[in-house]
Amino acid sequence: MKRMILTVLAALALSIQADAAALKIVATFPELADISKEIGGSNVSVTGIARGTEDPHQIVMKPSFATKLNEADGVVYNGLTLEHSFIPALLEAAANARMVPDTFQTCVGPGCIDCSAGIHILEKPADLSRAQGELHPAGNPHYELNPENGVIVAKNIAEGFSRLDPAHAEDYKKNLAAYTAKLKAAVAELKKMAAPLKGVKAISHHADIAYLAAFTGIDFVDTVELKPGVPPTPPHLSKLVDEMKAQQVKLVVRESQYSANDADWLAEQTGAKVAVIGVMAHAFADTPTFIAFQEHNIKALLAAIGK
Ligand SMILES: [Zn+2]
């Protein structure tokens, strides 16, 4: 009997210990939550914030997010100010000393896991300023649209988890190696698939396409928006029609979070086709992961050019 009680107590102690060891992580976007789960495995519990169908610049905040951030050991985020409509305010409300909100870096402290560290940033302006009301003051923040950048994201997440939970550093290293191998194989396949997109002229709704252009070789000539976050005016739309006709642009890329009206109208006026892409995982029902959303995007682009 005594032995049985001891066994039960030991099991209980182990389960408490296992629970205490679980790293509590909040990830801003669904694909970052996906990669966090791949790297964290059973050592980490991951809570996501954005749903995937939203505009990443305009995520709707809920009080429960501040509670999650208050209880979290770390927050995994895209960075380059992409989350500035919601993360600094949530961190302020969360009052977690490990994650302090910051104007330009989003978050400062040991719990901050910035996935943009080491990313080759495109469209970087000469000075960091929001004076013009730009949504991209630190350069183009949409680097997740280049599937190759997933390798750097995964590495940053693994480094963050190892820093916060050194006892499981070996696990994170192993999981990173396995995930990187899987991701690199998927990326190589996508690169092959994307070959017919090279040199294809296109316009996109938002200026989030630079990284997708770098991966596919698509030549993005203009955006439907006047500038990031500023909707088009009728003169701008007319100018786009002229530009598309003059340059033989036959592809309009619409990010799924934007209304179809402008893209469809432009396609109608010019005979172009529309490809609807996601900028996050879960933008579509069949894209729950970082890899699935990249595959969806390349297939949508190919379908729109008839390949
Ligand atoms: Zn943007």
PDB file of C-alpha atoms and ligand atoms in Angstrom:
ATOM      1  CA  MET A   1       0.000   0.000   0.000  1.00  0.00           C
ATOM      2  CA  LYS A   2       2.751   2.385   1.047  1.00  0.00           C
ATOM      3  CA  ARG A   3       4.608   1.612  -2.150  1.00  0.00           C
ATOM      4  CA  MET A   4       1.491   2.252  -4.207  1.00  0.00           C
ATOM      5  CA  ILE A   5       0.966   5.641  -2.547  1.00  0.00           C
ATOM      6  CA  LEU A   6       4.582   6.514  -3.201  1.00  0.00           C
ATOM      7  CA  THR A   7       4.224   5.505  -6.844  1.00  0.00           C
ATOM      8  CA  VAL A   8       1.109   7.636  -7.181  1.00  0.00           C
ATOM      9  CA  LEU A   9       2.860  10.558  -5.499  1.00  0.00           C
ATOM     10  CA  ALA A  10       5.869  10.166  -7.757  1.00  0.00           C
ATOM     11  CA  ALA A  11       3.649  10.103 -10.849  1.00  0.00           C
ATOM     12  CA  LEU A  12       1.829  13.183  -9.599  1.00  0.00           C
ATOM     13  CA  ALA A  13       5.101  14.996  -8.973  1.00  0.00           C
ATOM     14  CA  LEU A  14       6.267  14.082 -12.468  1.00  0.00           C
ATOM     15  CA  SER A  15       3.076  15.356 -14.071  1.00  0.00           C
ATOM     16  CA  ILE A  16       3.311  18.627 -12.109  1.00  0.00           C
ATOM     17  CA  GLN A  17       6.926  18.920 -13.165  1.00  0.00           C
ATOM     18  CA  ALA A  18       6.014  18.229 -16.814  1.00  0.00           C
ATOM     19  CA  ASP A  19       3.302  20.842 -16.641  1.00  0.00           C
ATOM     20  CA  ALA A  20       5.636  23.373 -15.070  1.00  0.00           C
ATOM     21  CA  ALA A  21       8.178  22.670 -17.801  1.00  0.00           C
ATOM     22  CA  ALA A  22       5.700  23.432 -20.578  1.00  0.00           C
ATOM     23  CA  LEU A  23       6.685  26.686 -22.212  1.00  0.00           C
ATOM     24  CA  LYS A  24       3.656  28.918 -22.767  1.00  0.00           C
ATOM     25  CA  ILE A  25       3.930  30.711 -26.090  1.00  0.00           C
ATOM     26  CA  VAL A  26       1.634  33.160 -27.864  1.00  0.00           C
ATOM     27  CA  ALA A  27       2.080  33.472 -31.655  1.00  0.00           C
ATOM     28  CA  THR A  28       0.593  36.435 -33.512  1.00  0.00           C
ATOM     29  CA  PHE A  29      -0.169  34.720 -36.836  1.00  0.00           C
ATOM     30  CA  PRO A  30      -1.424  31.171 -37.546  1.00  0.00           C
ATOM     31  CA  GLU A  31       1.615  30.105 -39.608  1.00  0.00           C
ATOM     32  CA  LEU A  32       3.911  31.271 -36.802  1.00  0.00           C
ATOM     33  CA  ALA A  33       1.810  29.185 -34.407  1.00  0.00           C
ATOM     34  CA  ASP A  34       2.197  26.244 -36.828  1.00  0.00           C
ATOM     35  CA  ILE A  35       6.007  26.541 -36.955  1.00  0.00           C
ATOM     36  CA  SER A  36       6.120  27.097 -33.167  1.00  0.00           C
ATOM     37  CA  LYS A  37       4.276  23.789 -32.668  1.00  0.00           C
ATOM     38  CA  GLU A  38       6.672  22.026 -35.050  1.00  0.00           C
ATOM     39  CA  ILE A  39       9.702  23.320 -33.131  1.00  0.00           C
ATOM     40  CA  GLY A  40       8.205  23.139 -29.640  1.00  0.00           C
ATOM     41  CA  GLY A  41       6.654  19.683 -29.857  1.00  0.00           C
ATOM     42  CA  SER A  42       5.356  18.454 -26.508  1.00  0.00           C
ATOM     43  CA  ASN A  43       7.474  20.920 -24.514  1.00  0.00           C
ATOM     44  CA  VAL A  44       5.506  23.964 -25.641  1.00  0.00           C
ATOM     45  CA  SER A  45       1.867  25.050 -25.553  1.00  0.00           C
ATOM     46  CA  VAL A  46       1.041  27.507 -28.329  1.00  0.00           C
ATOM     47  CA  THR A  47      -1.848  29.969 -28.531  1.00  0.00           C
ATOM     48  CA  GLY A  48      -2.459  31.884 -31.759  1.00  0.00           C
ATOM     49  CA  ILE A  49      -3.992  35.357 -32.038  1.00  0.00           C
ATOM     50  CA  ALA A  50      -4.970  36.175 -35.657  1.00  0.00           C
ATOM     51  CA  ARG A  51      -7.477  33.968 -37.451  1.00  0.00           C
ATOM     52  CA  GLY A  52      -5.814  33.989 -40.886  1.00  0.00           C
ATOM     53  CA  THR A  53      -8.666  35.585 -42.786  1.00  0.00           C
ATOM     54  CA  GLU A  54      -7.951  39.028 -41.366  1.00  0.00           C
ATOM     55  CA  ASP A  55      -5.735  41.846 -42.614  1.00  0.00           C
ATOM     56  CA  PRO A  56      -2.449  41.377 -40.715  1.00  0.00           C
ATOM     57  CA  HIS A  57      -2.237  45.166 -40.366  1.00  0.00           C
ATOM     58  CA  GLN A  58      -5.705  45.267 -38.729  1.00  0.00           C
ATOM     59  CA  ILE A  59      -6.113  42.332 -36.346  1.00  0.00           C
ATOM     60  CA  VAL A  60      -9.096  42.752 -34.036  1.00  0.00           C
ATOM     61  CA  MET A  61      -8.018  42.665 -30.397  1.00  0.00           C
ATOM     62  CA  LYS A  62      -9.822  40.732 -27.677  1.00  0.00           C
ATOM     63  CA  PRO A  63      -9.261  41.147 -23.905  1.00  0.00           C
ATOM     64  CA  SER A  64      -8.478  37.409 -23.703  1.00  0.00           C
ATOM     65  CA  PHE A  65      -5.319  38.016 -25.808  1.00  0.00           C
ATOM     66  CA  ALA A  66      -3.911  40.303 -23.089  1.00  0.00           C
ATOM     67  CA  THR A  67      -4.594  37.604 -20.481  1.00  0.00           C
ATOM     68  CA  LYS A  68      -2.782  35.019 -22.632  1.00  0.00           C
ATOM     69  CA  LEU A  69       0.182  37.364 -23.057  1.00  0.00           C
ATOM     70  CA  ASN A  70       0.241  38.044 -19.327  1.00  0.00           C
ATOM     71  CA  GLU A  71       0.564  34.316 -18.614  1.00  0.00           C
ATOM     72  CA  ALA A  72       2.983  33.590 -21.486  1.00  0.00           C
ATOM     73  CA  ASP A  73       6.710  32.921 -21.293  1.00  0.00           C
ATOM     74  CA  GLY A  74       7.228  34.277 -24.791  1.00  0.00           C
ATOM     75  CA  VAL A  75       5.591  35.817 -27.841  1.00  0.00           C
ATOM     76  CA  VAL A  76       6.449  34.796 -31.409  1.00  0.00           C
ATOM     77  CA  TYR A  77       5.823  37.556 -33.947  1.00  0.00           C
ATOM     78  CA  ASN A  78       6.576  38.613 -37.531  1.00  0.00           C
ATOM     79  CA  GLY A  79       8.104  41.964 -36.531  1.00  0.00           C
ATOM     80  CA  LEU A  80       9.091  44.881 -38.814  1.00  0.00           C
ATOM     81  CA  THR A  81       6.048  46.665 -37.335  1.00  0.00           C
ATOM     82  CA  LEU A  82       3.510  44.378 -39.081  1.00  0.00           C
ATOM     83  CA  GLU A  83       1.735  43.715 -35.759  1.00  0.00           C
ATOM     84  CA  HIS A  84       1.722  47.339 -34.618  1.00  0.00           C
ATOM     85  CA  SER A  85      -2.062  47.702 -34.765  1.00  0.00           C
ATOM     86  CA  PHE A  86      -2.454  45.198 -31.938  1.00  0.00           C
ATOM     87  CA  ILE A  87       0.680  43.814 -30.260  1.00  0.00           C
ATOM     88  CA  PRO A  88       2.095  46.905 -28.513  1.00  0.00           C
ATOM     89  CA  ALA A  89      -1.351  47.705 -27.020  1.00  0.00           C
ATOM     90  CA  LEU A  90      -1.879  44.083 -25.966  1.00  0.00           C
ATOM     91  CA  LEU A  91       1.583  43.936 -24.382  1.00  0.00           C
ATOM     92  CA  GLU A  92       0.841  47.177 -22.557  1.00  0.00           C
ATOM     93  CA  ALA A  93      -2.358  45.648 -21.153  1.00  0.00           C
ATOM     94  CA  ALA A  94      -0.637  42.323 -20.448  1.00  0.00           C
ATOM     95  CA  ALA A  95       1.919  43.964 -18.111  1.00  0.00           C
ATOM     96  CA  ASN A  96       4.358  41.059 -18.509  1.00  0.00           C
ATOM     97  CA  ALA A  97       7.873  42.218 -17.603  1.00  0.00           C
ATOM     98  CA  ARG A  98       9.388  39.662 -20.025  1.00  0.00           C
ATOM     99  CA  MET A  99       7.704  41.370 -22.999  1.00  0.00           C
ATOM    100  CA  VAL A 100       7.652  45.149 -22.994  1.00  0.00           C
ATOM    101  CA  PRO A 101       6.024  46.966 -25.957  1.00  0.00           C
ATOM    102  CA  ASP A 102       8.340  48.991 -28.191  1.00  0.00           C
ATOM    103  CA  THR A 103       7.600  51.568 -30.908  1.00  0.00           C
ATOM    104  CA  PHE A 104       9.878  50.166 -33.584  1.00  0.00           C
ATOM    105  CA  GLN A 105      10.907  46.710 -32.397  1.00  0.00           C
ATOM    106  CA  THR A 106       7.335  45.710 -31.374  1.00  0.00           C
ATOM    107  CA  CYS A 107       8.588  44.016 -28.193  1.00  0.00           C
ATOM    108  CA  VAL A 108      11.675  44.192 -25.981  1.00  0.00           C
ATOM    109  CA  GLY A 109      12.649  41.652 -23.352  1.00  0.00           C
ATOM    110  CA  PRO A 110      13.700  38.020 -22.929  1.00  0.00           C
ATOM    111  CA  GLY A 111      10.250  36.711 -23.973  1.00  0.00           C
ATOM    112  CA  CYS A 112      10.256  38.490 -27.363  1.00  0.00           C
ATOM    113  CA  ILE A 113      10.856  36.146 -30.312  1.00  0.00           C
ATOM    114  CA  ASP A 114      11.162  38.335 -33.411  1.00  0.00           C
ATOM    115  CA  CYS A 115      10.988  36.105 -36.488  1.00  0.00           C
ATOM    116  CA  SER A 116      12.392  38.842 -38.749  1.00  0.00           C
ATOM    117  CA  ALA A 117      15.901  38.603 -37.251  1.00  0.00           C
ATOM    118  CA  GLY A 118      18.293  37.803 -40.096  1.00  0.00           C
ATOM    119  CA  ILE A 119      15.708  38.303 -42.870  1.00  0.00           C
ATOM    120  CA  HIS A 120      16.940  40.172 -45.932  1.00  0.00           C
ATOM    121  CA  ILE A 121      14.506  43.113 -45.733  1.00  0.00           C
ATOM    122  CA  LEU A 122      13.203  44.492 -49.017  1.00  0.00           C
ATOM    123  CA  GLU A 123      12.054  48.071 -49.710  1.00  0.00           C
ATOM    124  CA  LYS A 124      13.837  49.372 -46.629  1.00  0.00           C
ATOM    125  CA  PRO A 125      13.491  53.173 -46.356  1.00  0.00           C
ATOM    126  CA  ALA A 126      16.440  55.425 -45.562  1.00  0.00           C
ATOM    127  CA  ASP A 127      14.908  56.645 -42.282  1.00  0.00           C
ATOM    128  CA  LEU A 128      12.578  54.978 -39.783  1.00  0.00           C
ATOM    129  CA  SER A 129       9.551  57.241 -39.545  1.00  0.00           C
ATOM    130  CA  ARG A 130       5.775  57.044 -39.550  1.00  0.00           C
ATOM    131  CA  ALA A 131       5.522  60.704 -40.480  1.00  0.00           C
ATOM    132  CA  GLN A 132       3.837  59.844 -43.782  1.00  0.00           C
ATOM    133  CA  GLY A 133       1.387  57.447 -42.173  1.00  0.00           C
ATOM    134  CA  GLU A 134       3.028  54.555 -44.009  1.00  0.00           C
ATOM    135  CA  LEU A 135       2.236  51.016 -42.884  1.00  0.00           C
ATOM    136  CA  HIS A 136       5.725  49.810 -43.795  1.00  0.00           C
ATOM    137  CA  PRO A 137       8.076  52.198 -41.952  1.00  0.00           C
ATOM    138  CA  ALA A 138      10.748  49.543 -41.321  1.00  0.00           C
ATOM    139  CA  GLY A 139      10.749  48.243 -44.903  1.00  0.00           C
ATOM    140  CA  ASN A 140       8.388  45.682 -46.421  1.00  0.00           C
ATOM    141  CA  PRO A 141       7.274  43.473 -43.481  1.00  0.00           C
ATOM    142  CA  HIS A 142       5.579  40.747 -45.585  1.00  0.00           C
ATOM    143  CA  TYR A 143       8.627  38.456 -45.852  1.00  0.00           C
ATOM    144  CA  GLU A 144       6.529  35.391 -45.020  1.00  0.00           C
ATOM    145  CA  LEU A 145       5.298  35.468 -48.639  1.00  0.00           C
ATOM    146  CA  ASN A 146       8.679  34.066 -49.699  1.00  0.00           C
ATOM    147  CA  PRO A 147       8.547  30.394 -48.601  1.00  0.00           C
ATOM    148  CA  GLU A 148      12.358  30.327 -48.343  1.00  0.00           C
ATOM    149  CA  ASN A 149      12.138  32.730 -45.398  1.00  0.00           C
ATOM    150  CA  GLY A 150      10.376  30.033 -43.377  1.00  0.00           C
ATOM    151  CA  VAL A 151      13.807  28.500 -42.732  1.00  0.00           C
ATOM    152  CA  ILE A 152      14.956  31.693 -40.957  1.00  0.00           C
ATOM    153  CA  VAL A 153      11.641  31.978 -39.078  1.00  0.00           C
ATOM    154  CA  ALA A 154      12.003  28.403 -37.776  1.00  0.00           C
ATOM    155  CA  LYS A 155      15.595  29.077 -36.696  1.00  0.00           C
ATOM    156  CA  ASN A 156      14.568  32.220 -34.809  1.00  0.00           C
ATOM    157  CA  ILE A 157      11.778  30.330 -33.047  1.00  0.00           C
ATOM    158  CA  ALA A 158      14.112  27.478 -32.057  1.00  0.00           C
ATOM    159  CA  GLU A 159      16.673  29.949 -30.714  1.00  0.00           C
ATOM    160  CA  GLY A 160      13.951  31.746 -28.736  1.00  0.00           C
ATOM    161  CA  PHE A 161      12.623  28.515 -27.218  1.00  0.00           C
ATOM    162  CA  SER A 162      16.152  27.367 -26.294  1.00  0.00           C
ATOM    163  CA  ARG A 163      16.824  30.700 -24.618  1.00  0.00           C
ATOM    164  CA  LEU A 164      13.587  30.521 -22.592  1.00  0.00           C
ATOM    165  CA  ASP A 165      13.825  26.806 -21.851  1.00  0.00           C
ATOM    166  CA  PRO A 166      17.494  25.704 -22.022  1.00  0.00           C
ATOM    167  CA  ALA A 167      16.650  22.338 -20.421  1.00  0.00           C
ATOM    168  CA  HIS A 168      14.990  21.282 -23.701  1.00  0.00           C
ATOM    169  CA  ALA A 169      17.451  22.951 -26.094  1.00  0.00           C
ATOM    170  CA  GLU A 170      18.425  19.579 -27.587  1.00  0.00           C
ATOM    171  CA  ASP A 171      14.756  18.823 -28.398  1.00  0.00           C
ATOM    172  CA  TYR A 172      14.330  22.187 -30.119  1.00  0.00           C
ATOM    173  CA  LYS A 173      17.512  21.630 -32.108  1.00  0.00           C
ATOM    174  CA  LYS A 174      16.299  18.216 -33.246  1.00  0.00           C
ATOM    175  CA  ASN A 175      12.820  19.492 -34.120  1.00  0.00           C
ATOM    176  CA  LEU A 176      14.355  22.409 -36.024  1.00  0.00           C
ATOM    177  CA  ALA A 177      16.493  20.052 -38.106  1.00  0.00           C
ATOM    178  CA  ALA A 178      13.478  17.865 -38.934  1.00  0.00           C
ATOM    179  CA  TYR A 179      11.220  20.787 -39.810  1.00  0.00           C
ATOM    180  CA  THR A 180      13.914  22.554 -41.857  1.00  0.00           C
ATOM    181  CA  ALA A 181      14.427  19.401 -43.929  1.00  0.00           C
ATOM    182  CA  LYS A 182      10.672  19.111 -44.565  1.00  0.00           C
ATOM    183  CA  LEU A 183      10.373  22.807 -45.414  1.00  0.00           C
ATOM    184  CA  LYS A 184      13.391  22.832 -47.739  1.00  0.00           C
ATOM    185  CA  ALA A 185      11.983  19.867 -49.678  1.00  0.00           C
ATOM    186  CA  ALA A 186       8.638  21.678 -50.052  1.00  0.00           C
ATOM    187  CA  VAL A 187      10.381  24.897 -51.109  1.00  0.00           C
ATOM    188  CA  ALA A 188      12.448  23.091 -53.755  1.00  0.00           C
ATOM    189  CA  GLU A 189       9.252  21.589 -55.165  1.00  0.00           C
ATOM    190  CA  LEU A 190       7.535  24.991 -55.172  1.00  0.00           C
ATOM    191  CA  LYS A 191      10.508  26.591 -56.903  1.00  0.00           C
ATOM    192  CA  LYS A 192      10.207  24.035 -59.707  1.00  0.00           C
ATOM    193  CA  MET A 193       6.452  24.509 -59.931  1.00  0.00           C
ATOM    194  CA  ALA A 194       6.816  28.308 -60.035  1.00  0.00           C
ATOM    195  CA  ALA A 195       9.082  28.317 -63.107  1.00  0.00           C
ATOM    196  CA  PRO A 196       6.314  29.441 -65.559  1.00  0.00           C
ATOM    197  CA  LEU A 197       5.715  32.547 -63.409  1.00  0.00           C
ATOM    198  CA  LYS A 198       9.134  34.017 -64.142  1.00  0.00           C
ATOM    199  CA  GLY A 199       8.830  37.364 -65.937  1.00  0.00           C
ATOM    200  CA  VAL A 200       5.001  37.381 -65.815  1.00  0.00           C
ATOM    201  CA  LYS A 201       3.750  40.942 -65.316  1.00  0.00           C
ATOM    202  CA  ALA A 202       1.210  41.496 -62.558  1.00  0.00           C
ATOM    203  CA  ILE A 203      -0.326  44.000 -60.214  1.00  0.00           C
ATOM    204  CA  SER A 204      -1.259  43.268 -56.599  1.00  0.00           C
ATOM    205  CA  HIS A 205      -3.759  44.874 -54.266  1.00  0.00           C
ATOM    206  CA  HIS A 206      -1.298  45.621 -51.429  1.00  0.00           C
ATOM    207  CA  ALA A 207       2.448  46.238 -51.581  1.00  0.00           C
ATOM    208  CA  ASP A 208       3.148  42.911 -49.872  1.00  0.00           C
ATOM    209  CA  ILE A 209       4.389  41.176 -52.959  1.00  0.00           C
ATOM    210  CA  ALA A 210       8.094  42.007 -53.103  1.00  0.00           C
ATOM    211  CA  TYR A 211       9.052  38.731 -51.406  1.00  0.00           C
ATOM    212  CA  LEU A 212       6.732  36.625 -53.556  1.00  0.00           C
ATOM    213  CA  ALA A 213       8.262  38.378 -56.579  1.00  0.00           C
ATOM    214  CA  ALA A 214      11.731  37.462 -55.346  1.00  0.00           C
ATOM    215  CA  PHE A 215      10.725  33.788 -55.121  1.00  0.00           C
ATOM    216  CA  THR A 216       8.709  33.464 -58.334  1.00  0.00           C
ATOM    217  CA  GLY A 217      10.281  36.039 -60.642  1.00  0.00           C
ATOM    218  CA  ILE A 218       6.881  37.678 -61.202  1.00  0.00           C
ATOM    219  CA  ASP A 219       7.307  41.283 -62.324  1.00  0.00           C
ATOM    220  CA  PHE A 220       4.949  43.341 -60.135  1.00  0.00           C
ATOM    221  CA  VAL A 221       4.407  46.667 -61.878  1.00  0.00           C
ATOM    222  CA  ASP A 222       1.947  48.451 -59.556  1.00  0.00           C
ATOM    223  CA  THR A 223      -0.540  48.141 -56.702  1.00  0.00           C
ATOM    224  CA  VAL A 224      -4.297  48.709 -56.515  1.00  0.00           C
ATOM    225  CA  GLU A 225      -3.793  50.671 -53.297  1.00  0.00           C
ATOM    226  CA  LEU A 226      -2.316  54.163 -53.698  1.00  0.00           C
ATOM    227  CA  LYS A 227       0.218  53.251 -51.025  1.00  0.00           C
ATOM    228  CA  PRO A 228       0.158  50.629 -48.239  1.00  0.00           C
ATOM    229  CA  GLY A 229      -3.184  50.961 -46.449  1.00  0.00           C
ATOM    230  CA  VAL A 230      -4.531  53.751 -48.690  1.00  0.00           C
ATOM    231  CA  PRO A 231      -7.459  52.608 -50.890  1.00  0.00           C
ATOM    232  CA  PRO A 232      -7.450  53.455 -54.613  1.00  0.00           C
ATOM    233  CA  THR A 233      -9.148  56.549 -56.034  1.00  0.00           C
ATOM    234  CA  PRO A 234     -11.088  56.439 -59.348  1.00  0.00           C
ATOM    235  CA  PRO A 235      -8.249  58.270 -61.203  1.00  0.00           C
ATOM    236  CA  HIS A 236      -5.746  55.721 -59.862  1.00  0.00           C
ATOM    237  CA  LEU A 237      -7.914  52.822 -61.061  1.00  0.00           C
ATOM    238  CA  SER A 238      -8.202  54.411 -64.542  1.00  0.00           C
ATOM    239  CA  LYS A 239      -4.438  54.889 -64.601  1.00  0.00           C
ATOM    240  CA  LEU A 240      -4.002  51.214 -63.712  1.00  0.00           C
ATOM    241  CA  VAL A 241      -6.217  50.151 -66.627  1.00  0.00           C
ATOM    242  CA  ASP A 242      -4.092  52.214 -69.026  1.00  0.00           C
ATOM    243  CA  GLU A 243      -0.891  50.884 -67.492  1.00  0.00           C
ATOM    244  CA  MET A 244      -2.068  47.263 -67.648  1.00  0.00           C
ATOM    245  CA  LYS A 245      -3.119  47.617 -71.290  1.00  0.00           C
ATOM    246  CA  ALA A 246       0.129  49.354 -72.278  1.00  0.00           C
ATOM    247  CA  GLN A 247       2.303  46.768 -70.495  1.00  0.00           C
ATOM    248  CA  GLN A 248       0.159  43.724 -71.365  1.00  0.00           C
ATOM    249  CA  VAL A 249      -0.436  42.883 -67.688  1.00  0.00           C
ATOM    250  CA  LYS A 250      -2.646  39.794 -67.555  1.00  0.00           C
ATOM    251  CA  LEU A 251      -2.492  38.937 -63.861  1.00  0.00           C
ATOM    252  CA  VAL A 252      -4.092  40.656 -60.864  1.00  0.00           C
ATOM    253  CA  VAL A 253      -3.097  39.294 -57.459  1.00  0.00           C
ATOM    254  CA  ARG A 254      -5.679  39.839 -54.739  1.00  0.00           C
ATOM    255  CA  GLU A 255      -4.805  39.002 -51.164  1.00  0.00           C
ATOM    256  CA  SER A 256      -7.836  37.181 -49.718  1.00  0.00           C
ATOM    257  CA  GLN A 257      -8.456  39.741 -46.953  1.00  0.00           C
ATOM    258  CA  TYR A 258      -9.331  42.469 -49.482  1.00  0.00           C
ATOM    259  CA  SER A 259     -12.680  42.944 -51.230  1.00  0.00           C
ATOM    260  CA  ALA A 260     -12.872  41.455 -54.729  1.00  0.00           C
ATOM    261  CA  ASN A 261     -14.419  44.599 -56.249  1.00  0.00           C
ATOM    262  CA  ASP A 262     -11.331  46.463 -57.478  1.00  0.00           C
ATOM    263  CA  ALA A 263      -9.414  43.385 -58.642  1.00  0.00           C
ATOM    264  CA  ASP A 264     -12.434  41.990 -60.502  1.00  0.00           C
ATOM    265  CA  TRP A 265     -13.184  45.362 -62.117  1.00  0.00           C
ATOM    266  CA  LEU A 266      -9.575  45.727 -63.302  1.00  0.00           C
ATOM    267  CA  ALA A 267      -9.619  42.201 -64.708  1.00  0.00           C
ATOM    268  CA  GLU A 268     -12.862  42.931 -66.543  1.00  0.00           C
ATOM    269  CA  GLN A 269     -11.458  46.111 -68.066  1.00  0.00           C
ATOM    270  CA  THR A 270      -8.224  44.509 -69.230  1.00  0.00           C
ATOM    271  CA  GLY A 271      -8.961  40.828 -69.831  1.00  0.00           C
ATOM    272  CA  ALA A 272      -6.593  39.881 -67.008  1.00  0.00           C
ATOM    273  CA  LYS A 273      -7.201  36.990 -64.594  1.00  0.00           C
ATOM    274  CA  VAL A 274      -7.331  37.255 -60.794  1.00  0.00           C
ATOM    275  CA  ALA A 275      -5.314  35.006 -58.461  1.00  0.00           C
ATOM    276  CA  VAL A 276      -6.480  35.037 -54.848  1.00  0.00           C
ATOM    277  CA  ILE A 277      -3.631  34.372 -52.426  1.00  0.00           C
ATOM    278  CA  GLY A 278      -3.366  34.162 -48.640  1.00  0.00           C
ATOM    279  CA  VAL A 279      -0.917  36.164 -46.571  1.00  0.00           C
ATOM    280  CA  MET A 280      -1.343  33.944 -43.512  1.00  0.00           C
ATOM    281  CA  ALA A 281      -2.030  30.280 -42.839  1.00  0.00           C
ATOM    282  CA  HIS A 282      -5.772  29.604 -42.364  1.00  0.00           C
ATOM    283  CA  ALA A 283      -6.625  32.265 -44.955  1.00  0.00           C
ATOM    284  CA  PHE A 284      -8.389  29.321 -46.629  1.00  0.00           C
ATOM    285  CA  ALA A 285      -9.916  26.198 -45.085  1.00  0.00           C
ATOM    286  CA  ASP A 286      -7.269  23.965 -46.685  1.00  0.00           C
ATOM    287  CA  THR A 287      -4.192  26.000 -45.674  1.00  0.00           C
ATOM    288  CA  PRO A 288      -3.625  25.317 -41.968  1.00  0.00           C
ATOM    289  CA  THR A 289       0.182  25.433 -42.126  1.00  0.00           C
ATOM    290  CA  PHE A 290       3.017  27.635 -43.388  1.00  0.00           C
ATOM    291  CA  ILE A 291       3.796  25.102 -46.118  1.00  0.00           C
ATOM    292  CA  ALA A 292       0.136  24.653 -47.161  1.00  0.00           C
ATOM    293  CA  PHE A 293      -0.399  28.376 -47.572  1.00  0.00           C
ATOM    294  CA  GLN A 294       2.712  28.710 -49.754  1.00  0.00           C
ATOM    295  CA  GLU A 295       1.522  25.821 -51.938  1.00  0.00           C
ATOM    296  CA  HIS A 296      -1.908  27.394 -52.267  1.00  0.00           C
ATOM    297  CA  ASN A 297      -0.386  30.694 -53.409  1.00  0.00           C
ATOM    298  CA  ILE A 298       1.832  29.199 -56.101  1.00  0.00           C
ATOM    299  CA  LYS A 299      -1.018  27.019 -57.420  1.00  0.00           C
ATOM    300  CA  ALA A 300      -3.411  30.016 -57.494  1.00  0.00           C
ATOM    301  CA  LEU A 301      -0.875  32.083 -59.462  1.00  0.00           C
ATOM    302  CA  LEU A 302      -0.242  29.248 -61.929  1.00  0.00           C
ATOM    303  CA  ALA A 303      -3.979  28.628 -62.412  1.00  0.00           C
ATOM    304  CA  ALA A 304      -4.529  32.326 -63.184  1.00  0.00           C
ATOM    305  CA  ILE A 305      -1.941  32.268 -65.981  1.00  0.00           C
ATOM    306  CA  GLY A 306      -3.360  28.999 -67.302  1.00  0.00           C
ATOM    307  CA  LYS A 307      -0.439  26.747 -66.254  1.00  0.00           C
TER     308      LYS A 307
HETATM  309 ZN    ZN B   1       1.569  45.709 -45.585  1.00  0.00          ZN
END
